[in-house]
């Protein structure tokens, strides 16, 4: 199965982008090659830019507190595992405390590093970090893998409270809905939402079904157009019926 997620607001869109960037940074940092570590560093710069929203940390703290209060209401409920509930509360409280302990602007430790900011500005230029452009960076890429990895971990570590918090929020968001089965007749599907409070929709399709959903939505209506991936920017619309699973998620 393959899952497609479509956020309904900018806040969830930002969290999904950051989740993707953190996963890529962790993946490429875990390798030994200088090219992989270059990708990890450039992706870290993307995290810096994406996380620069002034209200992101406050949004996450408020959402975690709201979820904590919701979970507290389940105390002494015989249908709820006290052990699982305590574990979830502990995780949320730890994430909130780590966020509150973050001081200053998110990513300021990178902005204060003149060498890294020089690489960041050059990386924005196609081919701008060739060895003749930034010889000091070329030298760094020839350091032992362990040295480079330690540096990457050090530059990433101050962002980890942000990563841990958004991981919890997105996990709760994804678990908030129940999947339903739908059929897109002749590859098209429309659903009136009537002012729904949903924050994200998730579509699941068998990987063997060679179609991709093109989703447009707001709180009043959802439209899905299924197309056949043919390598073009605008894939060809399919006229076949498509069975799919859809879940509306809301915190």
mmCIF file of N, CA and C in Angstrom, residues 184-189 210-214 223-230 232-242:
data_model
loop_
_atom_site.group_PDB
_atom_site.id
_atom_site.type_symbol
_atom_site.label_atom_id
_atom_site.label_comp_id
_atom_site.label_asym_id
_atom_site.label_seq_id
_atom_site.Cartn_x
_atom_site.Cartn_y
_atom_site.Cartn_z
ATOM 1 N N UNK A 184 -13.779 6.019 -6.796
ATOM 2 C CA UNK A 184 -13.771 7.169 -7.696
ATOM 3 C C UNK A 184 -14.266 6.689 -9.056
ATOM 4 N N UNK A 185 -15.479 7.047 -9.405
ATOM 5 C CA UNK A 185 -16.052 6.638 -10.677
ATOM 6 C C UNK A 185 -15.352 7.365 -11.824
ATOM 7 N N UNK A 186 -14.880 6.583 -12.776
ATOM 8 C CA UNK A 186 -14.154 7.134 -13.935
ATOM 9 C C UNK A 186 -12.987 8.012 -13.488
ATOM 10 N N UNK A 187 -12.373 7.641 -12.350
ATOM 11 C CA UNK A 187 -11.168 8.322 -11.887
ATOM 12 C C UNK A 187 -11.393 9.656 -11.214
ATOM 13 N N UNK A 188 -12.654 10.015 -10.916
ATOM 14 C CA UNK A 188 -12.924 11.307 -10.279
ATOM 15 C C UNK A 188 -13.780 11.104 -9.038
ATOM 16 N N UNK A 189 -13.495 11.895 -8.002
ATOM 17 C CA UNK A 189 -14.227 11.763 -6.748
ATOM 18 C C UNK A 189 -14.407 13.137 -6.129
ATOM 19 N N UNK A 210 -1.678 1.438 -10.657
ATOM 20 C CA UNK A 210 -0.799 2.462 -11.235
ATOM 21 C C UNK A 210 -1.541 3.771 -11.493
ATOM 22 N N UNK A 211 -2.013 4.395 -10.422
ATOM 23 C CA UNK A 211 -2.615 5.720 -10.522
ATOM 24 C C UNK A 211 -2.114 6.566 -9.358
ATOM 25 N N UNK A 212 -2.145 7.870 -9.549
ATOM 26 C CA UNK A 212 -1.756 8.796 -8.480
ATOM 27 C C UNK A 212 -2.893 9.793 -8.265
ATOM 28 N N UNK A 213 -3.174 10.145 -7.009
ATOM 29 C CA UNK A 213 -4.258 11.092 -6.743
ATOM 30 C C UNK A 213 -3.770 12.544 -6.808
ATOM 31 N N UNK A 214 -4.540 13.363 -7.470
ATOM 32 C CA UNK A 214 -4.307 14.806 -7.453
ATOM 33 C C UNK A 214 -5.421 15.397 -6.587
ATOM 34 N N UNK A 223 -11.853 17.281 -3.595
ATOM 35 C CA UNK A 223 -11.859 16.763 -4.953
ATOM 36 C C UNK A 223 -10.600 15.941 -5.180
ATOM 37 N N UNK A 224 -10.780 14.749 -5.731
ATOM 38 C CA UNK A 224 -9.652 13.877 -6.039
ATOM 39 C C UNK A 224 -9.766 13.468 -7.505
ATOM 40 N N UNK A 225 -8.702 13.679 -8.236
ATOM 41 C CA UNK A 225 -8.624 13.281 -9.642
ATOM 42 C C UNK A 225 -7.489 12.287 -9.783
ATOM 43 N N UNK A 226 -7.801 11.079 -10.212
ATOM 44 C CA UNK A 226 -6.770 10.054 -10.361
ATOM 45 C C UNK A 226 -6.199 10.088 -11.771
ATOM 46 N N UNK A 227 -4.886 9.971 -11.849
ATOM 47 C CA UNK A 227 -4.208 10.048 -13.144
ATOM 48 C C UNK A 227 -3.169 8.947 -13.253
ATOM 49 N N UNK A 228 -2.823 8.621 -14.477
ATOM 50 C CA UNK A 228 -1.804 7.595 -14.742
ATOM 51 C C UNK A 228 -0.439 8.273 -14.844
ATOM 52 N N UNK A 229 0.530 7.876 -14.040
ATOM 53 C CA UNK A 229 1.862 8.498 -14.101
ATOM 54 C C UNK A 229 2.563 8.132 -15.415
ATOM 55 N N UNK A 230 2.759 9.119 -16.261
ATOM 56 C CA UNK A 230 3.388 8.845 -17.563
ATOM 57 C C UNK A 230 4.673 9.640 -17.758
ATOM 58 N N UNK A 232 5.027 12.851 -17.318
ATOM 59 C CA UNK A 232 4.791 14.256 -17.650
ATOM 60 C C UNK A 232 4.406 15.032 -16.397
ATOM 61 N N UNK A 233 4.469 16.354 -16.490
ATOM 62 C CA UNK A 233 4.113 17.195 -15.359
ATOM 63 C C UNK A 233 2.635 17.070 -15.032
ATOM 64 N N UNK A 234 1.811 16.910 -16.049
ATOM 65 C CA UNK A 234 0.380 16.726 -15.870
ATOM 66 C C UNK A 234 -0.004 15.348 -16.386
ATOM 67 N N UNK A 235 0.012 14.333 -15.512
ATOM 68 C CA UNK A 235 -0.298 12.970 -15.949
ATOM 69 C C UNK A 235 -1.693 12.880 -16.549
ATOM 70 N N UNK A 236 -1.862 11.879 -17.394
ATOM 71 C CA UNK A 236 -3.131 11.689 -18.094
ATOM 72 C C UNK A 236 -4.189 11.160 -17.136
ATOM 73 N N UNK A 237 -5.360 11.785 -17.173
ATOM 74 C CA UNK A 237 -6.477 11.376 -16.324
ATOM 75 C C UNK A 237 -6.947 9.970 -16.713
ATOM 76 N N UNK A 238 -7.197 9.125 -15.719
ATOM 77 C CA UNK A 238 -7.697 7.789 -15.998
ATOM 78 C C UNK A 238 -9.225 7.804 -16.013
ATOM 79 N N UNK A 239 -9.800 6.987 -16.881
ATOM 80 C CA UNK A 239 -11.265 6.904 -16.934
ATOM 81 C C UNK A 239 -11.770 5.625 -16.278
ATOM 82 N N UNK A 240 -10.891 4.942 -15.541
ATOM 83 C CA UNK A 240 -11.271 3.711 -14.852
ATOM 84 C C UNK A 240 -11.743 4.018 -13.428
ATOM 85 N N UNK A 241 -12.600 3.159 -12.899
ATOM 86 C CA UNK A 241 -13.007 3.280 -11.500
ATOM 87 C C UNK A 241 -11.813 2.939 -10.609
ATOM 88 N N UNK A 242 -11.642 3.689 -9.543
ATOM 89 C CA UNK A 242 -10.509 3.476 -8.632
ATOM 90 C C UNK A 242 -11.034 3.280 -7.213
#
